mmCIF file of C-alpha atoms and ligand atoms in Angstrom:
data_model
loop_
_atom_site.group_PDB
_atom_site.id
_atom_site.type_symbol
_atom_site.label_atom_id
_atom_site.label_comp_id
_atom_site.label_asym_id
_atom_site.label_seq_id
_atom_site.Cartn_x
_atom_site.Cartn_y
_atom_site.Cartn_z
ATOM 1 C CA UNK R 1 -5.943 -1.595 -1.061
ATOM 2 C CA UNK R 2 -3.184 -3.474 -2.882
ATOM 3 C CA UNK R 3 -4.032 -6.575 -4.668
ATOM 4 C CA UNK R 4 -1.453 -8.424 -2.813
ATOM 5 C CA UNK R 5 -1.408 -7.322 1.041
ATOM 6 C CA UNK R 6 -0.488 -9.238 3.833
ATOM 7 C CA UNK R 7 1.433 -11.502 1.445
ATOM 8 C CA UNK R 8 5.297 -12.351 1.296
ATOM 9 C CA UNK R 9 6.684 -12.986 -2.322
ATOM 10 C CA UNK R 10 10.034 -14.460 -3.203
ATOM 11 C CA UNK R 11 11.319 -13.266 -6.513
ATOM 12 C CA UNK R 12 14.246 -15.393 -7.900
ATOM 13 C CA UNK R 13 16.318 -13.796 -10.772
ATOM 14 C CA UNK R 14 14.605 -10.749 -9.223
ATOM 15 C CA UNK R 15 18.232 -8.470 -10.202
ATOM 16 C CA UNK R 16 16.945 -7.490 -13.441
ATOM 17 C CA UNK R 17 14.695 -7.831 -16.476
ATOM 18 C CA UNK R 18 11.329 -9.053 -15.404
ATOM 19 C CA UNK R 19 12.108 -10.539 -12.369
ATOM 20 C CA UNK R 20 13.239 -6.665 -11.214
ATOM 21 C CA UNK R 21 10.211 -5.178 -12.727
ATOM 22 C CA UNK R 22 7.834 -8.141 -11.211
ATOM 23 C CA UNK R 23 8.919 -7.413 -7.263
ATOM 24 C CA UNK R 24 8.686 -3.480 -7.783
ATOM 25 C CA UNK R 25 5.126 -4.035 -9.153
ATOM 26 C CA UNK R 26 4.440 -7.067 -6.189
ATOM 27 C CA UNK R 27 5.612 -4.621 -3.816
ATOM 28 C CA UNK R 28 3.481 -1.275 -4.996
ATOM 29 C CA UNK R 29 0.334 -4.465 -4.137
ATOM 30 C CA UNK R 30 1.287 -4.614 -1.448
ATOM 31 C CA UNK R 31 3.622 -7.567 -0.827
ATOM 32 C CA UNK R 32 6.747 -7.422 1.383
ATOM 33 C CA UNK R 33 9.158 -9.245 -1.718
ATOM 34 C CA UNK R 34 12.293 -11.162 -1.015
ATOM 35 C CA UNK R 35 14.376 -10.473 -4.513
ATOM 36 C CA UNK R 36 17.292 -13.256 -4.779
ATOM 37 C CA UNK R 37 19.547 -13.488 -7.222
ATOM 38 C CA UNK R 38 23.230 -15.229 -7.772
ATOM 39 C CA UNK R 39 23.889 -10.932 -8.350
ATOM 40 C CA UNK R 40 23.797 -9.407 -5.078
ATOM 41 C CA UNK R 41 24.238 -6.265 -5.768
ATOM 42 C CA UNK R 42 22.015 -6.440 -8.970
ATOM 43 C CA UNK R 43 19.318 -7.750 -5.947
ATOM 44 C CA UNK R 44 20.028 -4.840 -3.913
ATOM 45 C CA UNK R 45 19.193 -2.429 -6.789
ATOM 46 C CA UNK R 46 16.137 -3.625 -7.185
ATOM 47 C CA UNK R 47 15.237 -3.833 -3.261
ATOM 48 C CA UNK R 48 16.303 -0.008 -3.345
ATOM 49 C CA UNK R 49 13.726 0.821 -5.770
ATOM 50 C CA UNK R 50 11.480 -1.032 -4.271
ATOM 51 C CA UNK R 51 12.392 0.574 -0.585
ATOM 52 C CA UNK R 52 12.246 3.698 -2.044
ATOM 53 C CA UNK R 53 9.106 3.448 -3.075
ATOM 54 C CA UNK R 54 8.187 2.804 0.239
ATOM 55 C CA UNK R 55 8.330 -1.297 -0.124
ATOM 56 C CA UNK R 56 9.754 -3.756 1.809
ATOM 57 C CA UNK R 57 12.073 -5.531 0.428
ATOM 58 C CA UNK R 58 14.574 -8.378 1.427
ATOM 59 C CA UNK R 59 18.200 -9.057 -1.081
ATOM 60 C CA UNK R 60 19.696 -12.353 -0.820
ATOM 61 C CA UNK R 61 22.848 -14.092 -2.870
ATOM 62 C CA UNK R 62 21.270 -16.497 -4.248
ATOM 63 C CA UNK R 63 22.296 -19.427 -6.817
ATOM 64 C CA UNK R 64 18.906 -21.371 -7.374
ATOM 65 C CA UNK R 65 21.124 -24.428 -9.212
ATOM 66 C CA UNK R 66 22.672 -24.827 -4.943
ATOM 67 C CA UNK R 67 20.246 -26.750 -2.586
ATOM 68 C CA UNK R 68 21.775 -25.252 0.273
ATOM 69 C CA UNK R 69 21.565 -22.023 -1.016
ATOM 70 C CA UNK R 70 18.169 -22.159 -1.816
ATOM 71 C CA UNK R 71 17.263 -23.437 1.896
ATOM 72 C CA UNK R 72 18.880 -20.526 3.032
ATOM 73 C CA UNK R 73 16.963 -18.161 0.955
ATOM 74 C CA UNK R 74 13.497 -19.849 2.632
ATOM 75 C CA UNK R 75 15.274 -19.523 5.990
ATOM 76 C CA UNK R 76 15.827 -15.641 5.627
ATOM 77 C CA UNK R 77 12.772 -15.336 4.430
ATOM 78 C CA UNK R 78 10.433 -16.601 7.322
ATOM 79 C CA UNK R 79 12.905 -14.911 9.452
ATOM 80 C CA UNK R 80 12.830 -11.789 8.445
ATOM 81 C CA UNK R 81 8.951 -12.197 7.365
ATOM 82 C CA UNK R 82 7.358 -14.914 9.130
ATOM 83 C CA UNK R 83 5.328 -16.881 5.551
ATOM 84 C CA UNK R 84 6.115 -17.033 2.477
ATOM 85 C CA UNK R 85 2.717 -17.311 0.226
ATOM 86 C CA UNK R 86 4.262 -16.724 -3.289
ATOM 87 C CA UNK R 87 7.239 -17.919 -5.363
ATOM 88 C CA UNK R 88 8.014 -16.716 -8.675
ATOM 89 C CA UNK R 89 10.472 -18.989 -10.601
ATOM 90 C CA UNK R 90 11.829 -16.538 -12.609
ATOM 91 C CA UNK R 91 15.630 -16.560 -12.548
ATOM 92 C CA UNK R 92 16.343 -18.361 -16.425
ATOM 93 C CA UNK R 93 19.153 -18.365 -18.595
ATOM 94 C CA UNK R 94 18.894 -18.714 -22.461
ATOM 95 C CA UNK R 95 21.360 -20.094 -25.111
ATOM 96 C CA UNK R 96 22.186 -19.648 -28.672
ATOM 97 C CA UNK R 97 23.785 -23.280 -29.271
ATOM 98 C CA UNK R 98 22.072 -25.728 -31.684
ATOM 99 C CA UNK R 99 22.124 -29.503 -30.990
ATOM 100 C CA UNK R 100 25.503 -29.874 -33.318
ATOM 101 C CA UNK R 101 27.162 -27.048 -31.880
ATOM 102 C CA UNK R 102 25.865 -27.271 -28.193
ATOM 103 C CA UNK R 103 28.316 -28.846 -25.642
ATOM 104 C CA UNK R 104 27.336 -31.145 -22.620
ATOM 105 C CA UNK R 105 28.290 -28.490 -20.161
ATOM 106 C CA UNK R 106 25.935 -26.036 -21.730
ATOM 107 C CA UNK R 107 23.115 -28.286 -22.238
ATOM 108 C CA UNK R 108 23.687 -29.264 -18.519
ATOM 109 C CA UNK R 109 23.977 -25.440 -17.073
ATOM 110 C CA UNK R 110 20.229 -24.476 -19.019
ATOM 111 C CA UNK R 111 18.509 -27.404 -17.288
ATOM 112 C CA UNK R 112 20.228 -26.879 -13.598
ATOM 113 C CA UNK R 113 19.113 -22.966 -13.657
ATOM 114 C CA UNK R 114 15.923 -23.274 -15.827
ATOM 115 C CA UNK R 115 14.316 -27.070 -14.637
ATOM 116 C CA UNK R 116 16.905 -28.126 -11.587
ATOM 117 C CA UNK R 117 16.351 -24.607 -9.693
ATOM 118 C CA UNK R 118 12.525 -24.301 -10.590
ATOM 119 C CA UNK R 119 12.462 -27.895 -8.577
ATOM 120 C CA UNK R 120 14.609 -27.028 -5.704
ATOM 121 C CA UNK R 121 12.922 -23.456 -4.878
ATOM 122 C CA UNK R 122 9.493 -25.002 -5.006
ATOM 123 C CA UNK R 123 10.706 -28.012 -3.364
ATOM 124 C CA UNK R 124 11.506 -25.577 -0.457
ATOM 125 C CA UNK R 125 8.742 -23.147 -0.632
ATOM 126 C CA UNK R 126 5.812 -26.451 -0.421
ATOM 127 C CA UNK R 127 6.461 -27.023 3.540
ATOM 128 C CA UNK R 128 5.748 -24.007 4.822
ATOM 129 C CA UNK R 129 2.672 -23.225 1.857
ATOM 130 C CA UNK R 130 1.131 -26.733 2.544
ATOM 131 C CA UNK R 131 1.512 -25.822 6.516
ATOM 132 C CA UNK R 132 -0.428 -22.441 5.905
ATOM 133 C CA UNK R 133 -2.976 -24.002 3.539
ATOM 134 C CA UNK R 134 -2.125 -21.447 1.212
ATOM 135 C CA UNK R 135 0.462 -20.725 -1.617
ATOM 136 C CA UNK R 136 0.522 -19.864 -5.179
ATOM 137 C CA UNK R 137 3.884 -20.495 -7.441
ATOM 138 C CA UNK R 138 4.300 -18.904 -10.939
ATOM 139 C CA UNK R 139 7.076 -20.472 -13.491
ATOM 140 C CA UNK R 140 8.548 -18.564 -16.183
ATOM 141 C CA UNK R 141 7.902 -21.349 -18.932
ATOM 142 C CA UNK R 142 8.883 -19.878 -22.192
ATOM 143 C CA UNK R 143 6.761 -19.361 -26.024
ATOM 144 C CA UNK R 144 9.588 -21.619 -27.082
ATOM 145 C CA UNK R 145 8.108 -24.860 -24.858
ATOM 146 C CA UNK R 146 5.253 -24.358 -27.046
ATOM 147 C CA UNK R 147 7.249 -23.778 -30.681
ATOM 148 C CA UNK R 148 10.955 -25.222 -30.207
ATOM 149 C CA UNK R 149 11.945 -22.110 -30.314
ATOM 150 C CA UNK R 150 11.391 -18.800 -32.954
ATOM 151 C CA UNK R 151 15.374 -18.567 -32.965
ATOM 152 C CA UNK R 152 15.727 -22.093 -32.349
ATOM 153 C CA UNK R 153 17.461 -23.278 -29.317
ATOM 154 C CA UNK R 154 17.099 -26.520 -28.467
ATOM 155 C CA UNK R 155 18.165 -26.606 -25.009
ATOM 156 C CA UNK R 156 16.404 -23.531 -23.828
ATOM 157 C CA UNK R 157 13.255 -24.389 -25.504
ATOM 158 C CA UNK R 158 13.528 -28.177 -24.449
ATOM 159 C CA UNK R 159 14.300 -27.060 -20.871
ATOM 160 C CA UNK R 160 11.151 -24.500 -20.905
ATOM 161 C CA UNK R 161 8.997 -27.098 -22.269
ATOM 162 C CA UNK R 162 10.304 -29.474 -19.157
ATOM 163 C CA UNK R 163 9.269 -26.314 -17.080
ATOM 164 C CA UNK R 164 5.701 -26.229 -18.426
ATOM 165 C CA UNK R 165 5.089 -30.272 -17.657
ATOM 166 C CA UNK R 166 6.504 -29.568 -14.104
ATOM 167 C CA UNK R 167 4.320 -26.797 -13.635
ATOM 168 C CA UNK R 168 1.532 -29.503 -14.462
ATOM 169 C CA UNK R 169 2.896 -32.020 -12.049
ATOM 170 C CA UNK R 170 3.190 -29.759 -9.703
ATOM 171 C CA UNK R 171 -0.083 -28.138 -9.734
ATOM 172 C CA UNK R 172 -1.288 -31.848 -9.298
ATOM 173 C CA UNK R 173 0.977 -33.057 -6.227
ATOM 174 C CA UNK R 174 0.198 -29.096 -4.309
ATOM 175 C CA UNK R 175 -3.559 -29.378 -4.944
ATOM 176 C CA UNK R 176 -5.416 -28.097 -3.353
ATOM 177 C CA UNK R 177 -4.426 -25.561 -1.650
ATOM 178 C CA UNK R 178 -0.824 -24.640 -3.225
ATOM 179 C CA UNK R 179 -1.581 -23.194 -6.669
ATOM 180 C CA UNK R 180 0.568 -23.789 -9.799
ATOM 181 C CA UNK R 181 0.587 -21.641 -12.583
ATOM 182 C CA UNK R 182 2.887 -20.417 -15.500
ATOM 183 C CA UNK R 183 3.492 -17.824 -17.999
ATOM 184 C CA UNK R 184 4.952 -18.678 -21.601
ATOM 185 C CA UNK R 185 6.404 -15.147 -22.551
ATOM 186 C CA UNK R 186 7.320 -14.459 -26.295
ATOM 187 C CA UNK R 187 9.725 -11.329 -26.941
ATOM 188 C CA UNK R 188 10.187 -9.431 -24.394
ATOM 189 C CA UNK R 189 12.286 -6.424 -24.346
ATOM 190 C CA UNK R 190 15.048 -7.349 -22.295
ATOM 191 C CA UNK R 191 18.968 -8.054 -21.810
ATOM 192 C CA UNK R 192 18.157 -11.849 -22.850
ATOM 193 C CA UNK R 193 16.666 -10.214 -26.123
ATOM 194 C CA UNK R 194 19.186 -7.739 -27.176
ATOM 195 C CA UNK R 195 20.055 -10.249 -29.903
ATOM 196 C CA UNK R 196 16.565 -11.970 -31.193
ATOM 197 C CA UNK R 197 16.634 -10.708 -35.137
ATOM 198 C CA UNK R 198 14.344 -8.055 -35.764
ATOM 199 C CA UNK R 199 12.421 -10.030 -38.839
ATOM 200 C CA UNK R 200 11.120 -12.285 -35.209
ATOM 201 C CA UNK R 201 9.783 -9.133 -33.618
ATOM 202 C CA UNK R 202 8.070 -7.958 -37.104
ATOM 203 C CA UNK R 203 6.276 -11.408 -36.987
ATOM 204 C CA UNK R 204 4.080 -10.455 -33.563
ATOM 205 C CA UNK R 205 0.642 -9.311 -34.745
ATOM 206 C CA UNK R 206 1.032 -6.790 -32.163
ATOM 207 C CA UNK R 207 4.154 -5.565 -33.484
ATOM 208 C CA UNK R 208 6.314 -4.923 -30.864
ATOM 209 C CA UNK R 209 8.293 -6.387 -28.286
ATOM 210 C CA UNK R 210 6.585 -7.377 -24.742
ATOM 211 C CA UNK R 211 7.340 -4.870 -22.064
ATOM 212 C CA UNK R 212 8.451 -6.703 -18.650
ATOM 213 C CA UNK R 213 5.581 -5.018 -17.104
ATOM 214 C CA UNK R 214 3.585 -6.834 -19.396
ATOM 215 C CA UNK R 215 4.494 -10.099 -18.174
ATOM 216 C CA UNK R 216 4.776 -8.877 -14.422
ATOM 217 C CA UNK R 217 1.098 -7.788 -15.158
ATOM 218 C CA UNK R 218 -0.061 -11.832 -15.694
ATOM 219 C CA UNK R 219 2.129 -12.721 -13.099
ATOM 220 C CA UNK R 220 0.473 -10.646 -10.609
ATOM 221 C CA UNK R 221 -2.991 -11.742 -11.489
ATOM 222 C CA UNK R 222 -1.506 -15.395 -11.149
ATOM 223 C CA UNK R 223 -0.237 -14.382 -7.460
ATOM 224 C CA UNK R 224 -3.040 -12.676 -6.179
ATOM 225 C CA UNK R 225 -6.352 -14.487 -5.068
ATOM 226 C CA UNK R 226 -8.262 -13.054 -8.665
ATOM 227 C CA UNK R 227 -7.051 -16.324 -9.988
ATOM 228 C CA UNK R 228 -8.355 -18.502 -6.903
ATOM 229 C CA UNK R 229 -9.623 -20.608 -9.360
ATOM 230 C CA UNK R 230 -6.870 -21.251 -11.678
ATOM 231 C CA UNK R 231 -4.245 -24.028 -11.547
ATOM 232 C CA UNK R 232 -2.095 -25.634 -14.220
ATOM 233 C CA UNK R 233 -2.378 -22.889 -16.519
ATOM 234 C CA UNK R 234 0.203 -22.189 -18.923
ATOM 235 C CA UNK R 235 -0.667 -18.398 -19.703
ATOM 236 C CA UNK R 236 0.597 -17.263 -23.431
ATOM 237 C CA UNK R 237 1.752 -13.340 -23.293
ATOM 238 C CA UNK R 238 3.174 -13.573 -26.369
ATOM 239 C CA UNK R 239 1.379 -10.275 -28.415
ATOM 240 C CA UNK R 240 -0.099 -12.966 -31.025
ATOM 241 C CA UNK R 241 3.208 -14.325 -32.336
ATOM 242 C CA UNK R 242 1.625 -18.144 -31.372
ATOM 243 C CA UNK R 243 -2.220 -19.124 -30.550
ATOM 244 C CA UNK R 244 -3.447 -22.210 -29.030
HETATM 245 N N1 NAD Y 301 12.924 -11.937 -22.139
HETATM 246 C C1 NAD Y 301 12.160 -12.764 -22.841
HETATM 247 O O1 NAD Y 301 11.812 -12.518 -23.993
HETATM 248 C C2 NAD Y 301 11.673 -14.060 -22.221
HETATM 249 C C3 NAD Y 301 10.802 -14.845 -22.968
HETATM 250 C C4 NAD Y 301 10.330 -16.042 -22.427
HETATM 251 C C5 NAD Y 301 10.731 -16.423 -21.163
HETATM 252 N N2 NAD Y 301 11.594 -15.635 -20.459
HETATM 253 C C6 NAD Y 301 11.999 -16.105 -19.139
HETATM 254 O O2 NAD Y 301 11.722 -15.118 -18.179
HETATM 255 C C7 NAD Y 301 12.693 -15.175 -17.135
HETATM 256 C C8 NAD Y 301 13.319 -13.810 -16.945
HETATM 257 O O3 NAD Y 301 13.874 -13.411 -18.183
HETATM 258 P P1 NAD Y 301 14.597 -11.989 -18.388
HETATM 259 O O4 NAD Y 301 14.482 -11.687 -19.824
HETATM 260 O O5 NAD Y 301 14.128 -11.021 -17.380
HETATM 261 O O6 NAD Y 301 16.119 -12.419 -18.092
HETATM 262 P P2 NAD Y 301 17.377 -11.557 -17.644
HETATM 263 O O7 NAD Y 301 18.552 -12.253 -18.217
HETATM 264 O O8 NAD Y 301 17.183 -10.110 -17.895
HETATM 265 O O9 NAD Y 301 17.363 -11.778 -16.031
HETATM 266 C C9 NAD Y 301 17.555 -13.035 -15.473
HETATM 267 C C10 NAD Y 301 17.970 -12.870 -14.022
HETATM 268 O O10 NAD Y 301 18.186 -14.195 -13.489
HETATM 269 C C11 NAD Y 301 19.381 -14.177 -12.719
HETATM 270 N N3 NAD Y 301 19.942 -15.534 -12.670
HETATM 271 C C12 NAD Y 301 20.507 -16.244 -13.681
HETATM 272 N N4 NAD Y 301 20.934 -17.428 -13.225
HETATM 273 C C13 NAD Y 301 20.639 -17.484 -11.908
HETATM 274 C C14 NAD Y 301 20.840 -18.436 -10.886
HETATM 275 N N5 NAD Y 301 21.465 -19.604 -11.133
HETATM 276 N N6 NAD Y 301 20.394 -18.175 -9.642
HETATM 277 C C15 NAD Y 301 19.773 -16.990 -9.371
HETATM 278 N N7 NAD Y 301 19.574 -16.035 -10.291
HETATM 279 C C16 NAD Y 301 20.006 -16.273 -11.538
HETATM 280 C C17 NAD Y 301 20.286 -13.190 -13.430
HETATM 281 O O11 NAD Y 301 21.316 -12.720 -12.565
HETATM 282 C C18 NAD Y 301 19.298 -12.103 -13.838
HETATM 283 O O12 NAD Y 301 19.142 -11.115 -12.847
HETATM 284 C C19 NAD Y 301 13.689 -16.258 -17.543
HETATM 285 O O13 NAD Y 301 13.339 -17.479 -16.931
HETATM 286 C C20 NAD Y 301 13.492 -16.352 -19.033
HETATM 287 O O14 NAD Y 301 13.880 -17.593 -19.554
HETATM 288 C C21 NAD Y 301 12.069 -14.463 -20.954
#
């Protein structure tokens, strides 16, 4: 028996990275996943591996920054599926500017991917959850809300900190039967950390990069009814590199 069957899981950013990794692993649980991403055929991939696997899997174009984009993606999905019962708020982008060097336009494209599409795909998801009296959404918040960043970047960590108050909120106005949890990765190996300087990495008391499964692993446990008691939480996977 999977640990999530019978349930319907959108995935946003779900192309690559952990997003990718998160619906394969939903989907082996048992979940039929909807993987959107502004990447279609990145979203495809990963709906192939997840079909071939034996999954079910739904790709949608999606840009979570577009309202009406993101109403379509809950349209498809209780067409095709009938509920939706999880969101995972993963689609992020991150950015190497400091305040002296980082233009408006940049500072405004992190929030509207990272805050303004966490609020419109949960925004859209609540109807339906609320109507089944059940629901659980998972945010990708970010070690840097917590730190201001290891590599500092003030408008990625400011705009992952933003995500971890929301999830708050959030967990607060869906109560109680919508869920609201987050995860506050640290380095995890993927394309967004091709760059981070290895002295970071040598930091973690675990030593190593995270793995994406390592992160899909927590946000699994957040999904599924293990955590039926569990709301607001802000979950560190982070190997050690920050404790509180
Ligand atoms: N990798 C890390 O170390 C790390 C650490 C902390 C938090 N996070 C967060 O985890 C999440 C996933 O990170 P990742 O490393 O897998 O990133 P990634 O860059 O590998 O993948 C991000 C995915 O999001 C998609 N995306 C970007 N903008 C989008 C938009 N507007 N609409 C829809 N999809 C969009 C991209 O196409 C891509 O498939 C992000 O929110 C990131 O901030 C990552």
């Amino acid at each position: 028996m999977g640990r999530l069957d019978g349930k319907v899981a959108v995935i946003t950013g779900g192309g690559q990275g952990i997003g990718r990794t998160t619906a394969v692993m939903f989907a082996w649980e048992g979940a039929r996943v909807v993987v959107a991403d502004m990447r279609l055929e990145m979203a495809r991939q990963t709906a192939q591996e997840v079909e071939g696997r034996g999954g079910e899997a739904l790709a949608l174009q999606t840009d979570v920054t577009d309202g009406e984009d993101v109403r379509r993606m809950v349209a498809a999905t209780l067409e095709r599926f009938g509920q939706v019962d999880v969101l995972v708020n993963n689609a992020g982008v991150f950015s190497v500017y400091s305040t002296e060097t980082c233009p408006e336009e940049e500072w405004d494209r992190i929030f509207r991917v990272n805050v303004k599409g966490v609020f419109l795909c949960s925004r859209a998801v609540m109807g339906p959850m609320r109507e089944r009296k059940t629901g659980a959404i998972i945010n990708l918040s970010s070690l840097a809300a917590k730190t201001g960043g290891l590599s500092a970047s003030p408008p990625y960590s400011a705009s992952k900190a933003a995500v971890a108050c929301y999830t708050w909120s959030l967990a607060k106005e869906l109560a109680p039967h919508v869920r609201v949890n987050a995860v506050a990765p640290g380095i995890i190996d993927t394309e967004m950390t091709q760059n981070h300087p290895a002295e970071l990495v040598a930091r973690t008391p675990l030593g190593r990069k995270g793995r994406p499964q390592e992160v899909a692993s927590a946000i699994l446990f957040l999904a599924s009814d293990e955590s039926s008691f569990i709301t607001g939480e802000i979950m560190n996977i982070n190997g050690g590199l920050f404790m509180d």
